[in-house]
mmCIF file of C-alpha atoms in Angstrom:
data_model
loop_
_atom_site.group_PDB
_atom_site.id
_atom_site.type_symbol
_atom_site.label_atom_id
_atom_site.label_comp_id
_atom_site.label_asym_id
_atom_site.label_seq_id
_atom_site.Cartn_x
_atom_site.Cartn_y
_atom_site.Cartn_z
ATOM 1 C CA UNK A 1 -0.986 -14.981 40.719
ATOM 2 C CA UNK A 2 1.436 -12.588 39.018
ATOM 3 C CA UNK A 3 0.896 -9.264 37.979
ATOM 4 C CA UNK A 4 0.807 -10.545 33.805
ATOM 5 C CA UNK A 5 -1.554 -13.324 35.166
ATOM 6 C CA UNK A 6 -4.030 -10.961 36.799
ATOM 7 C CA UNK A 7 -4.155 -8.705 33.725
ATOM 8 C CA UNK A 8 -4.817 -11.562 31.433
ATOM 9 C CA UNK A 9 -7.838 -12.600 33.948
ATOM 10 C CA UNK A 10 -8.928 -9.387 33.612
ATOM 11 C CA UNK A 11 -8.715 -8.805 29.665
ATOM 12 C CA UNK A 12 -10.277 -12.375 29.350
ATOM 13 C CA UNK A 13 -13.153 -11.822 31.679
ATOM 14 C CA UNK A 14 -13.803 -8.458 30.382
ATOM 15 C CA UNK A 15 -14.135 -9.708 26.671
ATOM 16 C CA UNK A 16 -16.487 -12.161 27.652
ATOM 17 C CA UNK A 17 -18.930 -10.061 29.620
ATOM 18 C CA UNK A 18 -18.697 -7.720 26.513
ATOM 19 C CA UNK A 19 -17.630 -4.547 28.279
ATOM 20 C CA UNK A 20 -15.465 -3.040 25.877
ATOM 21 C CA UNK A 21 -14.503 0.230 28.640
ATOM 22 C CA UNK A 22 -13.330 -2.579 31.203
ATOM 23 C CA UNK A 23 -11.168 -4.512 28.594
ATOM 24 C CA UNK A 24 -9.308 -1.618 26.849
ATOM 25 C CA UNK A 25 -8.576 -0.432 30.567
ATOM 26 C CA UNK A 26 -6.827 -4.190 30.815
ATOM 27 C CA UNK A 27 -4.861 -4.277 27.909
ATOM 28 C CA UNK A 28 -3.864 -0.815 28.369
ATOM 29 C CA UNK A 29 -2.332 -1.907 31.602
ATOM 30 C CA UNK A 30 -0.945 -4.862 29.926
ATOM 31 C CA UNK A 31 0.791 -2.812 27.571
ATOM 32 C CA UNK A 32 2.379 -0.451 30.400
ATOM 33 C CA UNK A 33 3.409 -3.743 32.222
ATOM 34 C CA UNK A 34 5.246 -4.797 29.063
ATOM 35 C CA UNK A 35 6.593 -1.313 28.981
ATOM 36 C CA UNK A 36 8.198 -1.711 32.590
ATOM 37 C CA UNK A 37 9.595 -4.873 31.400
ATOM 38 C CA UNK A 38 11.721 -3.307 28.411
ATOM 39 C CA UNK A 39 9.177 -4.827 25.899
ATOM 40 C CA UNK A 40 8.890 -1.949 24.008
ATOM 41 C CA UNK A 41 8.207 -4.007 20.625
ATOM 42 C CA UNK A 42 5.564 -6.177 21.731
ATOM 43 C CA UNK A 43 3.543 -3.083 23.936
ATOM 44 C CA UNK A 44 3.665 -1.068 20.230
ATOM 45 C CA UNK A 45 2.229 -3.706 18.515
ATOM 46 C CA UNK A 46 -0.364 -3.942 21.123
ATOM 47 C CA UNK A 47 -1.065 -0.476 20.820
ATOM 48 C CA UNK A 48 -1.529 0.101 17.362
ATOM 49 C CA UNK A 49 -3.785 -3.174 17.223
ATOM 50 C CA UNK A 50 -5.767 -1.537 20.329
ATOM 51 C CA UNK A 51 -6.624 1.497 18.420
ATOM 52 C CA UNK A 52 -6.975 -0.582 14.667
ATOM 53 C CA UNK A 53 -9.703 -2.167 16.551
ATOM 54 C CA UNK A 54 -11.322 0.917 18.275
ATOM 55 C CA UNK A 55 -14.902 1.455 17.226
ATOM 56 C CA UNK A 56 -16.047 4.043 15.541
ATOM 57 C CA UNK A 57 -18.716 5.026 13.253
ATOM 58 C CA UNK A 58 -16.989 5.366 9.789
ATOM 59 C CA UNK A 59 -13.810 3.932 8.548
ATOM 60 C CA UNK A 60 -12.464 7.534 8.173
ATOM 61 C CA UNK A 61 -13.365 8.720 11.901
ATOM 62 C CA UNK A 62 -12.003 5.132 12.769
ATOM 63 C CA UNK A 63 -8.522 6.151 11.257
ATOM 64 C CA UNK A 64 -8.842 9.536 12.282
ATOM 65 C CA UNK A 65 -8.951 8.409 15.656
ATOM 66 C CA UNK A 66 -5.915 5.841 15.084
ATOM 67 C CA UNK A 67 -3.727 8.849 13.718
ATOM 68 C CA UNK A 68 -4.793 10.725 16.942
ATOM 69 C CA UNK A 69 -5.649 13.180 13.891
ATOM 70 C CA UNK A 70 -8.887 15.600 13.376
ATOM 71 C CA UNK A 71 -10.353 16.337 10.164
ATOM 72 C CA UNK A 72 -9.432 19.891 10.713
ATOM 73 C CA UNK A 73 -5.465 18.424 11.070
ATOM 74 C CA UNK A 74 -5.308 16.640 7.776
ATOM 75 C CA UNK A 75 -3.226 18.484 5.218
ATOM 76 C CA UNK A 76 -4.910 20.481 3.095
ATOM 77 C CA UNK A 77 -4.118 22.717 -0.324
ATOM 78 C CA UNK A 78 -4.090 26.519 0.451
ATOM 79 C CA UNK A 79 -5.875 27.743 -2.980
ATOM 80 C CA UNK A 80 -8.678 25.444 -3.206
ATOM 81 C CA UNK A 81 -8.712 24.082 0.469
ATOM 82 C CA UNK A 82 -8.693 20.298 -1.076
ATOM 83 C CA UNK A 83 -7.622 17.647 1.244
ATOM 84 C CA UNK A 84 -4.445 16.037 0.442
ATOM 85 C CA UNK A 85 -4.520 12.434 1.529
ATOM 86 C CA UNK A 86 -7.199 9.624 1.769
ATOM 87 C CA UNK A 87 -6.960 7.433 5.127
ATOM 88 C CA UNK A 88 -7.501 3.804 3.833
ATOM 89 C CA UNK A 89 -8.387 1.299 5.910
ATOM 90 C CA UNK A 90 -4.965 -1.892 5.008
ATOM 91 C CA UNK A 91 -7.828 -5.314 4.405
ATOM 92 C CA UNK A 92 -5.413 -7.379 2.697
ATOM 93 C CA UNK A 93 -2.343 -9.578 4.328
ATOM 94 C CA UNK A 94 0.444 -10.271 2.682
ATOM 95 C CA UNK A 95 -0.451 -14.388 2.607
ATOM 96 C CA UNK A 96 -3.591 -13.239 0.670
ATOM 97 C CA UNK A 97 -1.564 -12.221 -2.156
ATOM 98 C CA UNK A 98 0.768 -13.999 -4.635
ATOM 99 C CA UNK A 99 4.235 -12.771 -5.228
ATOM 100 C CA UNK A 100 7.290 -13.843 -6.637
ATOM 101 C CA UNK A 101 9.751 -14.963 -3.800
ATOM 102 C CA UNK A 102 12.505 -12.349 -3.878
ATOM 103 C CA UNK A 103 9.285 -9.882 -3.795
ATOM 104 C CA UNK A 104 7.713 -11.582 -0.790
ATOM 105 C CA UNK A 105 11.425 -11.783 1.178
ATOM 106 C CA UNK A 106 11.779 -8.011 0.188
ATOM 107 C CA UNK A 107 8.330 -7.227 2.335
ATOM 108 C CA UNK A 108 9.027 -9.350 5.370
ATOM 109 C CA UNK A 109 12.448 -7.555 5.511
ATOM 110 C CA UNK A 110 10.658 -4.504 5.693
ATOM 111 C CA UNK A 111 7.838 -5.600 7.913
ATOM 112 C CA UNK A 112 10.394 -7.163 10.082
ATOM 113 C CA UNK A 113 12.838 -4.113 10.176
ATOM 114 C CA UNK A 114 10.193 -1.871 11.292
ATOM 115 C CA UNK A 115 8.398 -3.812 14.317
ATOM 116 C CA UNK A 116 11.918 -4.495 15.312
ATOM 117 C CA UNK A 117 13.017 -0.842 14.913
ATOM 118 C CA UNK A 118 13.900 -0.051 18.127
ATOM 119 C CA UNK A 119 16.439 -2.717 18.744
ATOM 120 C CA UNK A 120 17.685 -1.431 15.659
ATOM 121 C CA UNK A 121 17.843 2.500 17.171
ATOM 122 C CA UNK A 122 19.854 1.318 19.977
ATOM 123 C CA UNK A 123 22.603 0.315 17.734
ATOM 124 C CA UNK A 124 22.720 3.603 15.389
ATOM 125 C CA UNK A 125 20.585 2.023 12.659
ATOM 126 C CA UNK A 126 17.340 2.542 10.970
ATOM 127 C CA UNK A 127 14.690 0.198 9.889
ATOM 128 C CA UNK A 128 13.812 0.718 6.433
ATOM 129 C CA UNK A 129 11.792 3.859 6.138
ATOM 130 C CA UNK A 130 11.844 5.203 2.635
ATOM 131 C CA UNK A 131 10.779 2.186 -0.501
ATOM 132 C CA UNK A 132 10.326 2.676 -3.816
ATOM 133 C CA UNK A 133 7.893 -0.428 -5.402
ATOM 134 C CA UNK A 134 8.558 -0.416 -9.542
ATOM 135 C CA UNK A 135 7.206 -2.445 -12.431
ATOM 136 C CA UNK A 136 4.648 -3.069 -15.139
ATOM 137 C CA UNK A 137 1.136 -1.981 -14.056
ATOM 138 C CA UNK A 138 -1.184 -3.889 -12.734
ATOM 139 C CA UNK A 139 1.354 -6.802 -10.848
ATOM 140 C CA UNK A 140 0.296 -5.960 -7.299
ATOM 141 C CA UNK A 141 2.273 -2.603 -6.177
ATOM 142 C CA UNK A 142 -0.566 -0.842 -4.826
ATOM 143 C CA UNK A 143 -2.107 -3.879 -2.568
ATOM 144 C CA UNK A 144 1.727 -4.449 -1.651
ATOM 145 C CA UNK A 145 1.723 -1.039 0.317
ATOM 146 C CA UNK A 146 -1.891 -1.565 1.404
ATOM 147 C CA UNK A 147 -0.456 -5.376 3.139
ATOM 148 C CA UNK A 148 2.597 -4.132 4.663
ATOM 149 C CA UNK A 149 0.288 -1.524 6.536
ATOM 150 C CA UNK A 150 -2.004 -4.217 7.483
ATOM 151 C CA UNK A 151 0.925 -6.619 9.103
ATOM 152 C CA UNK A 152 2.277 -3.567 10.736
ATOM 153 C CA UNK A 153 -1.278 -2.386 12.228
ATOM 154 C CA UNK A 154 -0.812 1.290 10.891
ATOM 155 C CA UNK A 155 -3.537 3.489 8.391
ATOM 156 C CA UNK A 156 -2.838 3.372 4.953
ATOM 157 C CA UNK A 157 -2.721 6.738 4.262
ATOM 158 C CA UNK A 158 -2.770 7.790 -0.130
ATOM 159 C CA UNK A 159 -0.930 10.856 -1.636
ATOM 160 C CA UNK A 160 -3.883 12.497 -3.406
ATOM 161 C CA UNK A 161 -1.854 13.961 -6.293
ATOM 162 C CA UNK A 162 -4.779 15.388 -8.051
ATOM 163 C CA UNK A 163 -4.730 17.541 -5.167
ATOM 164 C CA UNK A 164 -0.855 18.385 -4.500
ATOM 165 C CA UNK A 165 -0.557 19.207 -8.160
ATOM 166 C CA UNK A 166 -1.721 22.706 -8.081
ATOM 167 C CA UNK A 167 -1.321 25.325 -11.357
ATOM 168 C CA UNK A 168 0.096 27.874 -8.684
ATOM 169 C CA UNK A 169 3.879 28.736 -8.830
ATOM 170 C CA UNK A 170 5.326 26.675 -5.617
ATOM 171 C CA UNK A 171 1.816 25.510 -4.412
ATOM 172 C CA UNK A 172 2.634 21.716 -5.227
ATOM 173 C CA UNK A 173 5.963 21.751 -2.932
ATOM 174 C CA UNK A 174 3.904 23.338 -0.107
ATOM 175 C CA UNK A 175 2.004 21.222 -0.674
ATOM 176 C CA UNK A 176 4.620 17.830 -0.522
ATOM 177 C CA UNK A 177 6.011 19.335 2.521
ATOM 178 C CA UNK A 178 2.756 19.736 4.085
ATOM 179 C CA UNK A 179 2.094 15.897 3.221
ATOM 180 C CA UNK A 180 5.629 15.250 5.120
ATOM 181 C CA UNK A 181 4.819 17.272 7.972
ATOM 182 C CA UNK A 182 1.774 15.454 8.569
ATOM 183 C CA UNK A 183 4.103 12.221 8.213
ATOM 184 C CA UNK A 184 6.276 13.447 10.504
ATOM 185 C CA UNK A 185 3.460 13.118 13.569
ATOM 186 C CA UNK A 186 2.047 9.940 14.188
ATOM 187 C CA UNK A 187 3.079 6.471 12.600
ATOM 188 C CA UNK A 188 1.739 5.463 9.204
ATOM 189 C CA UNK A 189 2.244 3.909 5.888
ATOM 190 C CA UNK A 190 2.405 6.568 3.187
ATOM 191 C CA UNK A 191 1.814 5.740 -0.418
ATOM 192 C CA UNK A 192 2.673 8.366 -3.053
ATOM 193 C CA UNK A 193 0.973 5.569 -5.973
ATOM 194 C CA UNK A 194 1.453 7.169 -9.312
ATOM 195 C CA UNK A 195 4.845 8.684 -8.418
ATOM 196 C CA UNK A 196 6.587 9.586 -11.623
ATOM 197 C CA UNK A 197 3.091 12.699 -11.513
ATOM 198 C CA UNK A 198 5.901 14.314 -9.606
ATOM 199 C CA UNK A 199 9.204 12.540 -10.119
ATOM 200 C CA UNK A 200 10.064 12.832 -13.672
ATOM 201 C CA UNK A 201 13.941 13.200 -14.713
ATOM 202 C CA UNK A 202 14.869 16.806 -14.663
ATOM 203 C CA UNK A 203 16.888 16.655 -18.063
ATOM 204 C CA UNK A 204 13.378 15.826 -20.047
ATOM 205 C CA UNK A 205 13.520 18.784 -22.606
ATOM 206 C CA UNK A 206 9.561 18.176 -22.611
ATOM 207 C CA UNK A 207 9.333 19.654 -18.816
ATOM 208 C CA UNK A 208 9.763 22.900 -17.970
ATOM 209 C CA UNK A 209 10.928 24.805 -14.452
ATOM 210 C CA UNK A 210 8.117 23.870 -12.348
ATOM 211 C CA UNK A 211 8.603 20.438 -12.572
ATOM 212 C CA UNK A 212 12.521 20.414 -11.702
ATOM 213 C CA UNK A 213 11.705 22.494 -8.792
ATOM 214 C CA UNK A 214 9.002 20.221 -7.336
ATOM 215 C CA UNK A 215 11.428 17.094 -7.878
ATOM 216 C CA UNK A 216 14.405 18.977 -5.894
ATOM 217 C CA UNK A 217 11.931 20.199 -3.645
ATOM 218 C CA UNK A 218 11.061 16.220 -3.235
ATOM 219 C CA UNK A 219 14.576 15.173 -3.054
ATOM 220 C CA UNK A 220 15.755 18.065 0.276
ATOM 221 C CA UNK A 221 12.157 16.545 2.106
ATOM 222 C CA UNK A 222 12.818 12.685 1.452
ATOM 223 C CA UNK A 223 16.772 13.021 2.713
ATOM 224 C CA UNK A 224 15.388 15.296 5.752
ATOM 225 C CA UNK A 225 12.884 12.634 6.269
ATOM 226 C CA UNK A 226 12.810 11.156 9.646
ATOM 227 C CA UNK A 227 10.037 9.362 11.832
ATOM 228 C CA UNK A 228 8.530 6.237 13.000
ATOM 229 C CA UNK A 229 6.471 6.498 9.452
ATOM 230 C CA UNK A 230 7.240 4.433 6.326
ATOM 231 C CA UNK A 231 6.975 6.252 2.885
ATOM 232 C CA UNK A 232 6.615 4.393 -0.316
ATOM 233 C CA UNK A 233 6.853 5.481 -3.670
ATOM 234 C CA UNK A 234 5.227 3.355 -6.348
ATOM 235 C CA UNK A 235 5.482 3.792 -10.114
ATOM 236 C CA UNK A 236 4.531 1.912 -13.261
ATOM 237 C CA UNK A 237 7.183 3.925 -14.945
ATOM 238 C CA UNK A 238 10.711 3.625 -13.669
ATOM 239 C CA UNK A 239 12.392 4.682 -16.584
ATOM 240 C CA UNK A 240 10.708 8.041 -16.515
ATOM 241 C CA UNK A 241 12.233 9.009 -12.847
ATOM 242 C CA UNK A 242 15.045 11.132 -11.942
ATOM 243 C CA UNK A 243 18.184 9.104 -11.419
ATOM 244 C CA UNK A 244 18.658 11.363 -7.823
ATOM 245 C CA UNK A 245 15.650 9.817 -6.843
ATOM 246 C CA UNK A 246 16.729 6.111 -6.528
ATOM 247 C CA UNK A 247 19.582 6.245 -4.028
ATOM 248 C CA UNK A 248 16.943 7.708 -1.522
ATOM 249 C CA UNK A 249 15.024 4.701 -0.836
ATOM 250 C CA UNK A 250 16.360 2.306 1.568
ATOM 251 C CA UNK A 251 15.067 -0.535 0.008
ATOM 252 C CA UNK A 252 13.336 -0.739 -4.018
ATOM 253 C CA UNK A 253 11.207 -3.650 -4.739
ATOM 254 C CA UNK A 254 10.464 -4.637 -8.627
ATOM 255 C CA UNK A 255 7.220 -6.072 -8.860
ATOM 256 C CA UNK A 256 7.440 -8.519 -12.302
ATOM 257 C CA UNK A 257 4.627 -9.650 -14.550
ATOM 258 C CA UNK A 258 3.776 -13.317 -12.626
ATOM 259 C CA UNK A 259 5.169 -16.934 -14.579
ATOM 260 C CA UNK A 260 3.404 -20.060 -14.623
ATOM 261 C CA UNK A 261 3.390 -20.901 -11.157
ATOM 262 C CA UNK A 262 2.045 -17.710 -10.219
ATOM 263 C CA UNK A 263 -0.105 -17.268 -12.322
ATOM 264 C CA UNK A 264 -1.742 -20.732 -11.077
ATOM 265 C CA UNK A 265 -1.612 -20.050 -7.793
ATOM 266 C CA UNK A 266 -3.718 -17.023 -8.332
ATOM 267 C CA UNK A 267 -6.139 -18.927 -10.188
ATOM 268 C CA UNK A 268 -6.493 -21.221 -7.742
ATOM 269 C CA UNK A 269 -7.020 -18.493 -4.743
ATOM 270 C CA UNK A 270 -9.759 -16.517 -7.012
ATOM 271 C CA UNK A 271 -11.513 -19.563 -7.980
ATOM 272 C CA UNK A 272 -11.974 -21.410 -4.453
ATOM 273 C CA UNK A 273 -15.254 -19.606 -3.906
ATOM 274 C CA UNK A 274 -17.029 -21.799 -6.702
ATOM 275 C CA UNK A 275 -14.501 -24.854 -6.888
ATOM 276 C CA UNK A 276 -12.848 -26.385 -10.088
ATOM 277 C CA UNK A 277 -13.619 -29.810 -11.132
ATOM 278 C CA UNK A 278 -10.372 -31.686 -11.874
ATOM 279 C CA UNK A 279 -10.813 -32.006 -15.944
ATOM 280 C CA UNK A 280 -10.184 -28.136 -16.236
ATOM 281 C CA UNK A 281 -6.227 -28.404 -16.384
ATOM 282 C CA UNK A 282 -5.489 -24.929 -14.538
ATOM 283 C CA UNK A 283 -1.309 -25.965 -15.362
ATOM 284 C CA UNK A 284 -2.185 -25.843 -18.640
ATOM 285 C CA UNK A 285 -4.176 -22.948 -18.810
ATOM 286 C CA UNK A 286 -1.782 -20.901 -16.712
ATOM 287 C CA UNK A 287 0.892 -21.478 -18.914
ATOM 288 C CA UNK A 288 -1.162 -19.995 -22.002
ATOM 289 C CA UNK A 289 -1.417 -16.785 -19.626
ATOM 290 C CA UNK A 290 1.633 -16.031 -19.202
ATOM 291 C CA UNK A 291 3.063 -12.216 -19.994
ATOM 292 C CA UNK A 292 -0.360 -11.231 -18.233
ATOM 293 C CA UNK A 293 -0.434 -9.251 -15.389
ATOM 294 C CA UNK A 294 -1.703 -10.377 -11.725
ATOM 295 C CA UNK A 295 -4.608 -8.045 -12.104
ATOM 296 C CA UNK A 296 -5.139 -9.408 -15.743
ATOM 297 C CA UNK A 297 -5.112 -13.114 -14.214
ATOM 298 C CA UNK A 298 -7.637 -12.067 -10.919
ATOM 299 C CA UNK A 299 -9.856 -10.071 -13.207
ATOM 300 C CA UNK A 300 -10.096 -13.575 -15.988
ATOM 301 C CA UNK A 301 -10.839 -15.691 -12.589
ATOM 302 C CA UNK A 302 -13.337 -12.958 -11.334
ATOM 303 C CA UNK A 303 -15.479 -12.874 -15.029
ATOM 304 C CA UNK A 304 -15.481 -16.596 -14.926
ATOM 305 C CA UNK A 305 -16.943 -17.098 -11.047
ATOM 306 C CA UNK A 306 -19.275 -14.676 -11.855
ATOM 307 C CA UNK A 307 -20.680 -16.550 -15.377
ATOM 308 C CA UNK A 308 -20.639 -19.354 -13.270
ATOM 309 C CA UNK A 309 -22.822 -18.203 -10.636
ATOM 310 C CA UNK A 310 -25.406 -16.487 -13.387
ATOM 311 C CA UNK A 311 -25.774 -20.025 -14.652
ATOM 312 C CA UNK A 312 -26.391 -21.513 -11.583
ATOM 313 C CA UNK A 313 -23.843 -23.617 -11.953
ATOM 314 C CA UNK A 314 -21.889 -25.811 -8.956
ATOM 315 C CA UNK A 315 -18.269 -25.881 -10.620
ATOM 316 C CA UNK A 316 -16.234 -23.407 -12.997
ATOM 317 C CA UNK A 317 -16.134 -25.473 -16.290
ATOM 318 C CA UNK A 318 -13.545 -25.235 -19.289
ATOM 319 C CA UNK A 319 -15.524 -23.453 -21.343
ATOM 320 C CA UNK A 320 -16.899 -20.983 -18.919
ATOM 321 C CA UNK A 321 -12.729 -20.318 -17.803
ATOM 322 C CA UNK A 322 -11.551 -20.333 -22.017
ATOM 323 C CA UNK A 323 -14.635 -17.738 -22.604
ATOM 324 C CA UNK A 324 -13.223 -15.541 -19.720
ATOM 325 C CA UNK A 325 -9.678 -15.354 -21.221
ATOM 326 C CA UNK A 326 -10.264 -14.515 -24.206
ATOM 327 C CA UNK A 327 -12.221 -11.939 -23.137
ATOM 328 C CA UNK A 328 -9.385 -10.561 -21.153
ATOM 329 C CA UNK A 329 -6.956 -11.093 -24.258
ATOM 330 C CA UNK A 330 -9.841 -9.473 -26.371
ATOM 331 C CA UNK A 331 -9.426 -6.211 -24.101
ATOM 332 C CA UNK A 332 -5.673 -6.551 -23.627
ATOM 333 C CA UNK A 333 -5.740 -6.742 -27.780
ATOM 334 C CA UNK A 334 -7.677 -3.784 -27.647
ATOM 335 C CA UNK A 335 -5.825 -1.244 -25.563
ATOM 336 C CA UNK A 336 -2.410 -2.370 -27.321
ATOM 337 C CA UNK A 337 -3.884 -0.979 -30.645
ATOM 338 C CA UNK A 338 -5.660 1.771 -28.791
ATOM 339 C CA UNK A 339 -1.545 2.859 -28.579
ATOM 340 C CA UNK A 340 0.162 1.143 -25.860
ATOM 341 C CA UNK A 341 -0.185 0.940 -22.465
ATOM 342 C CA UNK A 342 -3.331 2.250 -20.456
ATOM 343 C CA UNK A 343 -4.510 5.609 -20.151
ATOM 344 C CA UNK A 344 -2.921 7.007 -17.059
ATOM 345 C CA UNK A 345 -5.097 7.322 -14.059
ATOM 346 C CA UNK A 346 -6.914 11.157 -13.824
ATOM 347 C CA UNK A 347 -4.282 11.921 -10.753
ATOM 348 C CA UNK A 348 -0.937 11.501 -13.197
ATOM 349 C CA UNK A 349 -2.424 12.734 -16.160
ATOM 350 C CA UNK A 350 -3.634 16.513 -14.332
ATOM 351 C CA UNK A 351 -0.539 16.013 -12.738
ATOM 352 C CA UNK A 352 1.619 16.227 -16.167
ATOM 353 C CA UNK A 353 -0.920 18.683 -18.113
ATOM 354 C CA UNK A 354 -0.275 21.021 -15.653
ATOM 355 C CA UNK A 355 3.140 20.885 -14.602
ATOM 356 C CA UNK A 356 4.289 21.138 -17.758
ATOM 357 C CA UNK A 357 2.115 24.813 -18.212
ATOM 358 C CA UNK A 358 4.502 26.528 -15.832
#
């Protein structure tokens, strides 16, 4: 039997008598056998999945563990000793989500660049490393960088910018180059969600000299930026960011508000659970919902499963489905004469307020 053979025997048989010690020990010589064999892509992959899988007894010490990181290694602010970045376990795939198809060819480039990135090394190039994901809030940025991490088998790891924004002169780029240090030593996805908190053109007469020195700061650590890890930037306000910042990313991906056939097909994924008899014409209705967001769309399918189930009812009916958006419309209605667009989240908003107090 060959030697690939043997250790397939071995992984097999281990799995099935449950002895997890035994079967790690196989695939780990797996992977070094697809080392010897110039496999390099294929005995990664194997490895990240190895130690995505690894159990532990939280989803942070299980991340931990996949960084190769301690808690005592995470980056941390100097003043108030607040740790800078959340380690998120990726749940969602890309096929779980709906996106337009210039969107959805954009990820797979990138997901595809970066298992394949060390073919790409050998000829001088570099996978794409450095994204920026822009557009209206609420059409799937956020779960975009949580999937790519996911089909890659790397730790989502969030840019806590409530705690990077400090009200000390400098502290917020130590801060960002701590982040990027951290970056720099194992592989990971790295979502700075919320971006403009710390990207914001430098001519705004409303911003004063901290601000312009965190977003140079920014630009020196994103051009010295270079490791196995991918950063991505994501912003519901693209208008509001420097112009030096955009030919930095490799690759920028706008995220539109969905049209009628997306906006079906996410109906149709958030409503399986219950089931929708054929006289509710979801075409229809998916056309009157169009200029929502996806969020807007999953959170109308979400109210009406869960009237559904309160009524102990089999199937999501018309009326139950027409209640639920206009609900949705009722709040969207709201907020627009509230002023606009949503509050921004407590991270951008503590970001501004004090950035703008220097």
């Amino acid at each position: 039997m060959s030697t690939t053979g043997e250790l397939i025997r071995k992984m097999i048989l281990a799995h099935s008598e449950g002895d997890d010690d035994a079967f790690r020990m196989a695939v780990g010589e797996f992977v070094a056998e697809e080392r010897r064999k110039n496999h390099h892509i294929l005995a990664k992959d194997l490895e990240r999945i190895l130690a995505n899988g690894k159990p532990s007894a939280s989803t942070s010490e299980k991340f931990l563990s996949l960084l190769g990181a301690q808690n005592s290694e995470l980056p941390k602010d100097k003043e108030r000793g607040a740790v800078l970045v959340d380690i998120i376990e990726p749940r969602r795939s890309l096929d779980d989500l709906v996106f337009a198809c210039n969107v959805r060819e954009s990820l797979d480039r990138i997901v595809r660049e970066n298992r394949q990135a060390d073919i790409l090394r050998s000829y001088g190039l570099r996978p794409a490393e450095k994204v920026l994901f822009c557009g209206p809030p609420g059409c799937g940025k956020t779960v975009a960088a949580e999937a790519v991490a996911r089909a890659l088998c790397l730790p989502l790891v969030l840019v806590r910018f409530d705690a990077v924004v400090s009200s000390y002169l400098g502290e917020t780029a130590a801060n960002l180059r701590k982040v990027f240090d951290f970056a720099r030593t194992r592989p990971m996805v790295v979502l700075f969600d919320e971006f403009d908190a710390i990207g914001k053109r430098r001519t705004s007469e409303e911003e004063h000299g901290e601000l312009k020195r965190v977003v140079n700061s920014f630009l020196q650590m994103l051009d010295n930026f270079r490791s196995e890890t991918i950063a991505i930037a994501a912003t519901n306000h693209q208008g509001l960011l420097d112009p030096a910042l955009w030919r930095r990313f490799d690759e920028i991906v706008f995220f539109d508000k969905p049209d009628a056939a997306a906006i079906h097909q996410v109906l149709l994924r958030n409503l399986r659970q219950i089931g929708v008899p054929p006289s509710v014409q979801l075409e229809e209705k998916a056309k009157s919902l169009i200029g929502m967001s996806h969020a807007d769309v999953e959170r109308i399918a979400k109210d009406a499963v869960k009237q559904t189930i309160m009524e102990d009812q089999r199937e999501i009916q018309s009326g139950v489905l027409d209640k639920a958006i206009a609900q949705q419309k009722s709040r969207i209605e709201i907020t627009e004469r509230a002023g606009g667009d949503l509050e921004p989240p407590e991270t951008e908003s503590s970001a501004g307020k004090k950035l703008s107090t220097q």
